[in-house]
GROMACS .gro file of C-alpha atoms in nm:
model
  359
    1UNK     CA    1  -0.570  -0.940   1.868
    2UNK     CA    2  -0.327  -0.615   1.888
    3UNK     CA    3  -0.271  -0.427   2.169
    4UNK     CA    4  -0.016  -0.222   2.332
    5UNK     CA    5   0.092  -0.065   2.691
    6UNK     CA    6   0.493   0.034   2.809
    7UNK     CA    7   0.653  -0.291   2.868
    8UNK     CA    8   1.029  -0.281   3.036
    9UNK     CA    9   1.249  -0.469   2.817
   10UNK     CA   10   1.195  -0.763   3.122
   11UNK     CA   11   0.792  -0.739   3.104
   12UNK     CA   12   0.868  -0.760   2.695
   13UNK     CA   13   1.105  -1.102   2.719
   14UNK     CA   14   0.816  -1.233   2.966
   15UNK     CA   15   0.587  -1.122   2.725
   16UNK     CA   16   0.680  -1.300   2.423
   17UNK     CA   17   0.684  -1.607   2.587
   18UNK     CA   18   0.347  -1.676   2.644
   19UNK     CA   19   0.168  -1.921   2.410
   20UNK     CA   20  -0.093  -1.686   2.274
   21UNK     CA   21   0.180  -1.378   2.168
   22UNK     CA   22   0.328  -1.440   1.824
   23UNK     CA   23   0.548  -1.122   1.859
   24UNK     CA   24   0.615  -0.826   2.061
   25UNK     CA   25   0.736  -0.547   1.914
   26UNK     CA   26   0.882  -0.138   2.008
   27UNK     CA   27   0.669   0.107   1.835
   28UNK     CA   28   0.853   0.254   1.552
   29UNK     CA   29   0.740   0.591   1.290
   30UNK     CA   30   0.563   0.548   1.062
   31UNK     CA   31   0.561   0.794   0.723
   32UNK     CA   32   0.462   0.871   0.463
   33UNK     CA   33   0.585   0.709   0.156
   34UNK     CA   34   0.598   1.107  -0.045
   35UNK     CA   35   0.497   1.068  -0.410
   36UNK     CA   36   0.800   1.167  -0.622
   37UNK     CA   37   0.816   1.553  -0.730
   38UNK     CA   38   0.809   1.598  -1.105
   39UNK     CA   39   0.728   1.958  -1.173
   40UNK     CA   40   0.691   1.820  -1.580
   41UNK     CA   41   0.528   1.504  -1.718
   42UNK     CA   42   0.814   1.259  -1.712
   43UNK     CA   43   0.550   1.180  -2.003
   44UNK     CA   44   0.358   1.460  -2.163
   45UNK     CA   45   0.154   1.255  -2.387
   46UNK     CA   46   0.075   1.052  -2.102
   47UNK     CA   47  -0.018   1.326  -1.874
   48UNK     CA   48  -0.362   1.411  -1.999
   49UNK     CA   49  -0.517   1.116  -1.880
   50UNK     CA   50  -0.495   0.854  -1.619
   51UNK     CA   51  -0.264   0.566  -1.863
   52UNK     CA   52  -0.295   0.279  -1.542
   53UNK     CA   53  -0.661   0.175  -1.604
   54UNK     CA   54  -0.582   0.064  -1.973
   55UNK     CA   55  -0.222  -0.081  -1.856
   56UNK     CA   56  -0.395  -0.301  -1.614
   57UNK     CA   57  -0.667  -0.383  -1.870
   58UNK     CA   58  -0.922  -0.223  -1.647
   59UNK     CA   59  -1.068  -0.078  -1.896
   60UNK     CA   60  -1.183  -0.345  -2.077
   61UNK     CA   61  -1.299  -0.521  -1.756
   62UNK     CA   62  -1.612  -0.651  -1.704
   63UNK     CA   63  -1.574  -0.641  -1.329
   64UNK     CA   64  -1.579  -0.349  -1.119
   65UNK     CA   65  -1.506  -0.436  -0.778
   66UNK     CA   66  -1.884  -0.408  -0.732
   67UNK     CA   67  -1.965  -0.603  -0.411
   68UNK     CA   68  -1.587  -0.610  -0.264
   69UNK     CA   69  -1.532  -0.422   0.068
   70UNK     CA   70  -1.181  -0.163   0.002
   71UNK     CA   71  -0.998  -0.075   0.270
   72UNK     CA   72  -0.703   0.218   0.208
   73UNK     CA   73  -0.457   0.341   0.593
   74UNK     CA   74  -0.284   0.626   0.446
   75UNK     CA   75  -0.387   1.071   0.466
   76UNK     CA   76  -0.781   1.032   0.496
   77UNK     CA   77  -1.024   1.106   0.247
   78UNK     CA   78  -1.193   1.445   0.109
   79UNK     CA   79  -1.513   1.304   0.123
   80UNK     CA   80  -1.706   1.604  -0.096
   81UNK     CA   81  -1.513   1.484  -0.358
   82UNK     CA   82  -1.712   1.455  -0.635
   83UNK     CA   83  -1.494   1.171  -0.759
   84UNK     CA   84  -1.665   0.936  -0.411
   85UNK     CA   85  -1.985   1.004  -0.431
   86UNK     CA   86  -2.212   0.773  -0.426
   87UNK     CA   87  -1.966   0.513  -0.198
   88UNK     CA   88  -2.035   0.479   0.162
   89UNK     CA   89  -1.714   0.568   0.362
   90UNK     CA   90  -1.692   0.465   0.662
   91UNK     CA   91  -1.423   0.661   0.858
   92UNK     CA   92  -1.125   0.569   1.134
   93UNK     CA   93  -0.956   0.839   1.188
   94UNK     CA   94  -0.634   0.734   1.418
   95UNK     CA   95  -0.426   1.030   1.476
   96UNK     CA   96  -0.523   1.299   1.707
   97UNK     CA   97  -0.582   1.575   1.353
   98UNK     CA   98  -0.948   1.638   1.168
   99UNK     CA   99  -1.059   1.275   1.013
  100UNK     CA  100  -1.011   1.485   0.678
  101UNK     CA  101  -0.711   1.448   0.468
  102UNK     CA  102  -0.486   1.730   0.495
  103UNK     CA  103  -0.186   1.627   0.376
  104UNK     CA  104  -0.381   1.509  -0.016
  105UNK     CA  105  -0.214   1.191  -0.070
  106UNK     CA  106  -0.512   0.928   0.083
  107UNK     CA  107  -0.752   1.078  -0.115
  108UNK     CA  108  -0.529   1.043  -0.475
  109UNK     CA  109  -0.417   0.704  -0.373
  110UNK     CA  110  -0.860   0.682  -0.272
  111UNK     CA  111  -0.939   0.772  -0.605
  112UNK     CA  112  -0.761   0.579  -0.759
  113UNK     CA  113  -0.840   0.280  -0.684
  114UNK     CA  114  -1.223   0.302  -0.659
  115UNK     CA  115  -1.292   0.671  -0.775
  116UNK     CA  116  -1.652   0.740  -0.975
  117UNK     CA  117  -1.570   0.862  -1.378
  118UNK     CA  118  -1.449   1.287  -1.350
  119UNK     CA  119  -1.535   1.534  -1.606
  120UNK     CA  120  -1.563   1.221  -1.870
  121UNK     CA  121  -1.214   1.141  -1.697
  122UNK     CA  122  -1.181   0.767  -1.613
  123UNK     CA  123  -0.968   0.692  -1.277
  124UNK     CA  124  -1.056   0.459  -1.083
  125UNK     CA  125  -0.972   0.104  -1.146
  126UNK     CA  126  -1.248   0.008  -0.984
  127UNK     CA  127  -1.525   0.243  -0.999
  128UNK     CA  128  -1.794  -0.006  -0.841
  129UNK     CA  129  -1.673  -0.052  -0.531
  130UNK     CA  130  -1.982   0.055  -0.304
  131UNK     CA  131  -1.810   0.109   0.060
  132UNK     CA  132  -1.498   0.180   0.100
  133UNK     CA  133  -1.284   0.162   0.474
  134UNK     CA  134  -1.021   0.478   0.511
  135UNK     CA  135  -0.805   0.512   0.798
  136UNK     CA  136  -0.630   0.824   0.899
  137UNK     CA  137  -0.338   0.669   1.023
  138UNK     CA  138  -0.084   0.901   0.918
  139UNK     CA  139  -0.078   1.344   1.006
  140UNK     CA  140   0.196   1.615   0.959
  141UNK     CA  141   0.417   1.424   1.168
  142UNK     CA  142   0.368   1.115   1.057
  143UNK     CA  143   0.258   0.749   1.207
  144UNK     CA  144   0.338   0.474   1.504
  145UNK     CA  145   0.386   0.127   1.377
  146UNK     CA  146   0.102   0.069   1.692
  147UNK     CA  147  -0.140   0.265   1.463
  148UNK     CA  148  -0.111   0.119   1.175
  149UNK     CA  149  -0.097  -0.288   1.323
  150UNK     CA  150  -0.446  -0.159   1.496
  151UNK     CA  151  -0.569  -0.003   1.214
  152UNK     CA  152  -0.492  -0.307   0.956
  153UNK     CA  153  -0.721  -0.540   1.270
  154UNK     CA  154  -0.983  -0.241   1.236
  155UNK     CA  155  -1.018  -0.343   0.815
  156UNK     CA  156  -1.020  -0.697   0.897
  157UNK     CA  157  -1.295  -0.711   1.140
  158UNK     CA  158  -1.524  -0.460   0.948
  159UNK     CA  159  -1.489  -0.695   0.628
  160UNK     CA  160  -1.203  -0.504   0.424
  161UNK     CA  161  -1.112  -0.764   0.110
  162UNK     CA  162  -0.814  -0.530   0.026
  163UNK     CA  163  -0.631  -0.286   0.278
  164UNK     CA  164  -0.312  -0.051   0.056
  165UNK     CA  165  -0.078   0.112   0.211
  166UNK     CA  166   0.143   0.375   0.137
  167UNK     CA  167   0.353   0.386   0.337
  168UNK     CA  168   0.661   0.293   0.579
  169UNK     CA  169   0.888   0.271   0.867
  170UNK     CA  170   1.122   0.635   0.954
  171UNK     CA  171   1.431   0.398   1.036
  172UNK     CA  172   1.636   0.795   1.056
  173UNK     CA  173   1.269   0.935   1.251
  174UNK     CA  174   1.356   0.662   1.457
  175UNK     CA  175   1.723   0.699   1.501
  176UNK     CA  176   1.663   1.105   1.577
  177UNK     CA  177   1.387   1.030   1.839
  178UNK     CA  178   1.649   0.799   2.016
  179UNK     CA  179   1.929   1.070   1.989
  180UNK     CA  180   1.651   1.330   2.085
  181UNK     CA  181   1.607   1.110   2.417
  182UNK     CA  182   2.005   1.148   2.459
  183UNK     CA  183   2.072   0.785   2.390
  184UNK     CA  184   2.463   0.769   2.172
  185UNK     CA  185   2.427   0.761   1.789
  186UNK     CA  186   2.587   0.464   1.798
  187UNK     CA  187   2.319   0.331   2.037
  188UNK     CA  188   2.015   0.525   1.894
  189UNK     CA  189   2.148   0.355   1.563
  190UNK     CA  190   2.134  -0.041   1.731
  191UNK     CA  191   1.835   0.058   1.919
  192UNK     CA  192   1.659   0.138   1.601
  193UNK     CA  193   1.776  -0.162   1.414
  194UNK     CA  194   1.654  -0.363   1.664
  195UNK     CA  195   1.299  -0.247   1.679
  196UNK     CA  196   1.341  -0.240   1.278
  197UNK     CA  197   1.367  -0.648   1.314
  198UNK     CA  198   1.111  -0.671   1.568
  199UNK     CA  199   0.887  -0.495   1.325
  200UNK     CA  200   0.952  -0.653   1.073
  201UNK     CA  201   0.871  -0.964   1.212
  202UNK     CA  202   0.563  -0.832   1.418
  203UNK     CA  203   0.371  -0.779   1.071
  204UNK     CA  204   0.522  -1.098   0.929
  205UNK     CA  205   0.317  -1.219   1.220
  206UNK     CA  206   0.019  -1.039   1.150
  207UNK     CA  207   0.018  -1.121   0.760
  208UNK     CA  208   0.068  -1.502   0.891
  209UNK     CA  209  -0.287  -1.464   1.089
  210UNK     CA  210  -0.490  -1.283   0.785
  211UNK     CA  211  -0.400  -1.570   0.587
  212UNK     CA  212  -0.460  -1.831   0.919
  213UNK     CA  213  -0.836  -1.620   0.895
  214UNK     CA  214  -0.927  -1.604   0.636
  215UNK     CA  215  -1.145  -1.908   0.699
  216UNK     CA  216  -1.345  -1.707   0.920
  217UNK     CA  217  -1.341  -1.375   0.837
  218UNK     CA  218  -1.294  -1.375   0.483
  219UNK     CA  219  -1.006  -1.370   0.216
  220UNK     CA  220  -0.750  -1.049   0.242
  221UNK     CA  221  -0.474  -0.911   0.112
  222UNK     CA  222  -0.222  -0.674   0.204
  223UNK     CA  223  -0.124  -0.394  -0.052
  224UNK     CA  224   0.196  -0.216   0.070
  225UNK     CA  225   0.410   0.011  -0.132
  226UNK     CA  226   0.801  -0.082  -0.201
  227UNK     CA  227   0.936   0.321  -0.165
  228UNK     CA  228   1.090   0.543  -0.341
  229UNK     CA  229   1.448   0.602  -0.200
  230UNK     CA  230   1.646   0.407  -0.542
  231UNK     CA  231   1.753   0.656  -0.781
  232UNK     CA  232   1.844   0.502  -1.116
  233UNK     CA  233   1.854   0.908  -1.260
  234UNK     CA  234   2.177   1.001  -1.099
  235UNK     CA  235   2.273   0.628  -1.101
  236UNK     CA  236   2.205   0.273  -1.242
  237UNK     CA  237   2.333   0.131  -0.929
  238UNK     CA  238   2.203   0.337  -0.669
  239UNK     CA  239   1.833   0.092  -0.602
  240UNK     CA  240   1.767   0.064  -0.256
  241UNK     CA  241   1.520  -0.272  -0.119
  242UNK     CA  242   1.190  -0.340  -0.115
  243UNK     CA  243   1.117  -0.078   0.282
  244UNK     CA  244   0.890  -0.171   0.519
  245UNK     CA  245   0.596  -0.348   0.595
  246UNK     CA  246   0.653  -0.401   0.237
  247UNK     CA  247   0.924  -0.603   0.309
  248UNK     CA  248   0.699  -0.854   0.535
  249UNK     CA  249   0.613  -1.180   0.430
  250UNK     CA  250   0.261  -1.193   0.399
  251UNK     CA  251   0.228  -0.833   0.224
  252UNK     CA  252   0.174  -0.830  -0.157
  253UNK     CA  253   0.478  -0.548  -0.179
  254UNK     CA  254   0.393  -0.299  -0.536
  255UNK     CA  255   0.677  -0.151  -0.776
  256UNK     CA  256   0.619   0.167  -0.974
  257UNK     CA  257   0.666   0.198  -1.354
  258UNK     CA  258   0.639   0.454  -1.665
  259UNK     CA  259   0.568   0.441  -1.986
  260UNK     CA  260   0.802   0.491  -2.257
  261UNK     CA  261   0.770   0.488  -2.628
  262UNK     CA  262   0.868   0.153  -2.583
  263UNK     CA  263   0.723  -0.008  -2.357
  264UNK     CA  264   0.690   0.030  -1.945
  265UNK     CA  265   0.957   0.113  -1.735
  266UNK     CA  266   1.136   0.105  -1.427
  267UNK     CA  267   1.070   0.341  -1.232
  268UNK     CA  268   1.370   0.579  -1.103
  269UNK     CA  269   1.245   0.604  -0.788
  270UNK     CA  270   1.162   0.277  -0.748
  271UNK     CA  271   1.352   0.041  -0.517
  272UNK     CA  272   1.362  -0.303  -0.563
  273UNK     CA  273   1.286  -0.678  -0.518
  274UNK     CA  274   0.866  -0.639  -0.525
  275UNK     CA  275   0.657  -0.902  -0.565
  276UNK     CA  276   0.397  -0.712  -0.852
  277UNK     CA  277   0.377  -0.308  -1.076
  278UNK     CA  278   0.157  -0.070  -1.130
  279UNK     CA  279   0.155   0.241  -1.344
  280UNK     CA  280   0.341   0.505  -1.119
  281UNK     CA  281   0.497   0.780  -1.297
  282UNK     CA  282   0.244   1.079  -1.388
  283UNK     CA  283  -0.105   0.927  -1.215
  284UNK     CA  284  -0.358   1.139  -1.249
  285UNK     CA  285  -0.600   1.106  -0.974
  286UNK     CA  286  -0.880   1.300  -0.719
  287UNK     CA  287  -0.728   1.684  -0.513
  288UNK     CA  288  -0.839   1.763  -0.247
  289UNK     CA  289  -1.099   2.028  -0.277
  290UNK     CA  290  -1.189   1.920  -0.646
  291UNK     CA  291  -1.122   1.831  -0.951
  292UNK     CA  292  -0.707   1.615  -1.026
  293UNK     CA  293  -0.343   1.629  -0.958
  294UNK     CA  294  -0.070   1.470  -1.065
  295UNK     CA  295   0.133   1.245  -0.879
  296UNK     CA  296   0.389   1.001  -0.879
  297UNK     CA  297   0.552   0.757  -0.651
  298UNK     CA  298   0.500   0.404  -0.571
  299UNK     CA  299   0.213   0.473  -0.336
  300UNK     CA  300   0.030   0.522  -0.639
  301UNK     CA  301   0.159   0.185  -0.794
  302UNK     CA  302   0.022   0.040  -0.507
  303UNK     CA  303  -0.339   0.151  -0.529
  304UNK     CA  304  -0.380   0.017  -0.899
  305UNK     CA  305  -0.313  -0.331  -0.770
  306UNK     CA  306  -0.509  -0.242  -0.478
  307UNK     CA  307  -0.883  -0.154  -0.755
  308UNK     CA  308  -0.670  -0.493  -0.994
  309UNK     CA  309  -0.685  -0.698  -0.694
  310UNK     CA  310  -1.110  -0.597  -0.587
  311UNK     CA  311  -1.166  -0.732  -0.965
  312UNK     CA  312  -1.029  -0.985  -0.943
  313UNK     CA  313  -1.204  -1.048  -0.511
  314UNK     CA  314  -1.538  -1.009  -0.780
  315UNK     CA  315  -1.481  -1.224  -1.036
  316UNK     CA  316  -1.402  -1.500  -0.767
  317UNK     CA  317  -1.732  -1.413  -0.514
  318UNK     CA  318  -1.924  -1.424  -0.864
  319UNK     CA  319  -1.793  -1.814  -0.937
  320UNK     CA  320  -1.811  -1.943  -0.544
  321UNK     CA  321  -1.384  -1.978  -0.537
  322UNK     CA  322  -1.342  -1.707  -0.303
  323UNK     CA  323  -1.073  -1.809  -0.074
  324UNK     CA  324  -0.681  -1.681   0.002
  325UNK     CA  325  -0.504  -1.890  -0.192
  326UNK     CA  326  -0.714  -1.836  -0.503
  327UNK     CA  327  -0.673  -1.482  -0.450
  328UNK     CA  328  -0.359  -1.460  -0.411
  329UNK     CA  329  -0.264  -1.657  -0.708
  330UNK     CA  330  -0.495  -1.526  -0.961
  331UNK     CA  331  -0.315  -1.165  -0.876
  332UNK     CA  332  -0.002  -1.260  -0.806
  333UNK     CA  333  -0.041  -1.502  -1.159
  334UNK     CA  334  -0.239  -1.181  -1.367
  335UNK     CA  335   0.132  -1.000  -1.359
  336UNK     CA  336   0.296  -0.984  -1.712
  337UNK     CA  337   0.621  -0.849  -1.865
  338UNK     CA  338   0.496  -0.791  -2.220
  339UNK     CA  339   0.555  -0.478  -2.283
  340UNK     CA  340   0.820  -0.392  -2.064
  341UNK     CA  341   1.107  -0.176  -2.235
  342UNK     CA  342   1.368  -0.471  -2.328
  343UNK     CA  343   1.621  -0.486  -2.088
  344UNK     CA  344   1.443  -0.490  -1.798
  345UNK     CA  345   1.511  -0.684  -1.453
  346UNK     CA  346   1.306  -0.860  -1.293
  347UNK     CA  347   1.486  -0.755  -0.928
  348UNK     CA  348   1.334  -0.444  -1.006
  349UNK     CA  349   0.992  -0.570  -1.107
  350UNK     CA  350   0.875  -0.888  -0.994
  351UNK     CA  351   0.613  -1.122  -1.154
  352UNK     CA  352   0.503  -0.774  -1.424
  353UNK     CA  353   0.234  -0.514  -1.397
  354UNK     CA  354  -0.024  -0.653  -1.246
  355UNK     CA  355  -0.416  -0.734  -1.468
  356UNK     CA  356  -0.793  -0.712  -1.479
  357UNK     CA  357  -0.948  -1.041  -1.529
  358UNK     CA  358  -1.143  -0.987  -1.842
  359UNK     CA  359  -1.381  -1.280  -1.876
   0.00000   0.00000   0.00000
């Protein structure tokens, strides 16, 4: 159970020593892992279709995500979009804004996971999902780690087998907040770093609890975006490590790959050190107010992995083999590097691009 309270440093230390308390951490700001702006498609030949569906083998899989509950913790959703017709959307607004998606990010991600066909085009990896939990955790000004933790708890309590998160800790934002409160920069940086470390531990403990509770609440995978801070297009050595919460143990971190005539390549913006990869460049999915829009980012790769996870969950449930460890093993073990462009780095793509079950 996640609890939020105002504690002094001394009181926080006392609480952390309680035997029934797993971890104590200050609230840190969380931000959307915003899509990378591309004025022109990186590969125009792929821009007119949802190429990621084929890349992960969802188009040839006999599974559709039927019977699986997926949670999307993001900016909300546009429930009126035709791609979500027939899906039970259980929504919970953790922000002070309207529960609808103002940004468009959450709608796009949800469309990639379980969207129905739009104008004859398939955009969803797992279009057979009939129930989706939509937690709006990010508003115009972002959100907080306390909200994310509460939303994860809410999703688990409502039966989610897959939780998709395309968000990260806003370390610079935390430093800036402290500076605005009059804290000197050096001290603000130190305090933010301490909060950063404590929250990594908190997410790791939560991940461990999710796995430990699987026997009672059912298996559940936490899938999170690696982040878009790398700049390989400017300097091949300008690469940033996976950002939290994806960096925490217990999270399935996701890097982004893009199409290339010689095979898939790591996206220039994708952070390194992720566990798995998914299509994340020129991704066609649902747009707020209707129609389709193309976005790029590890935020787009994450719902591909979440969608494939839903397909594996369906397969395992139907075969009576659905357990936490087997769920993780099947998803991670499905990843391949066969179609990667020669010369790729394993540190960039992890185990490789996830693949849907084929039988």
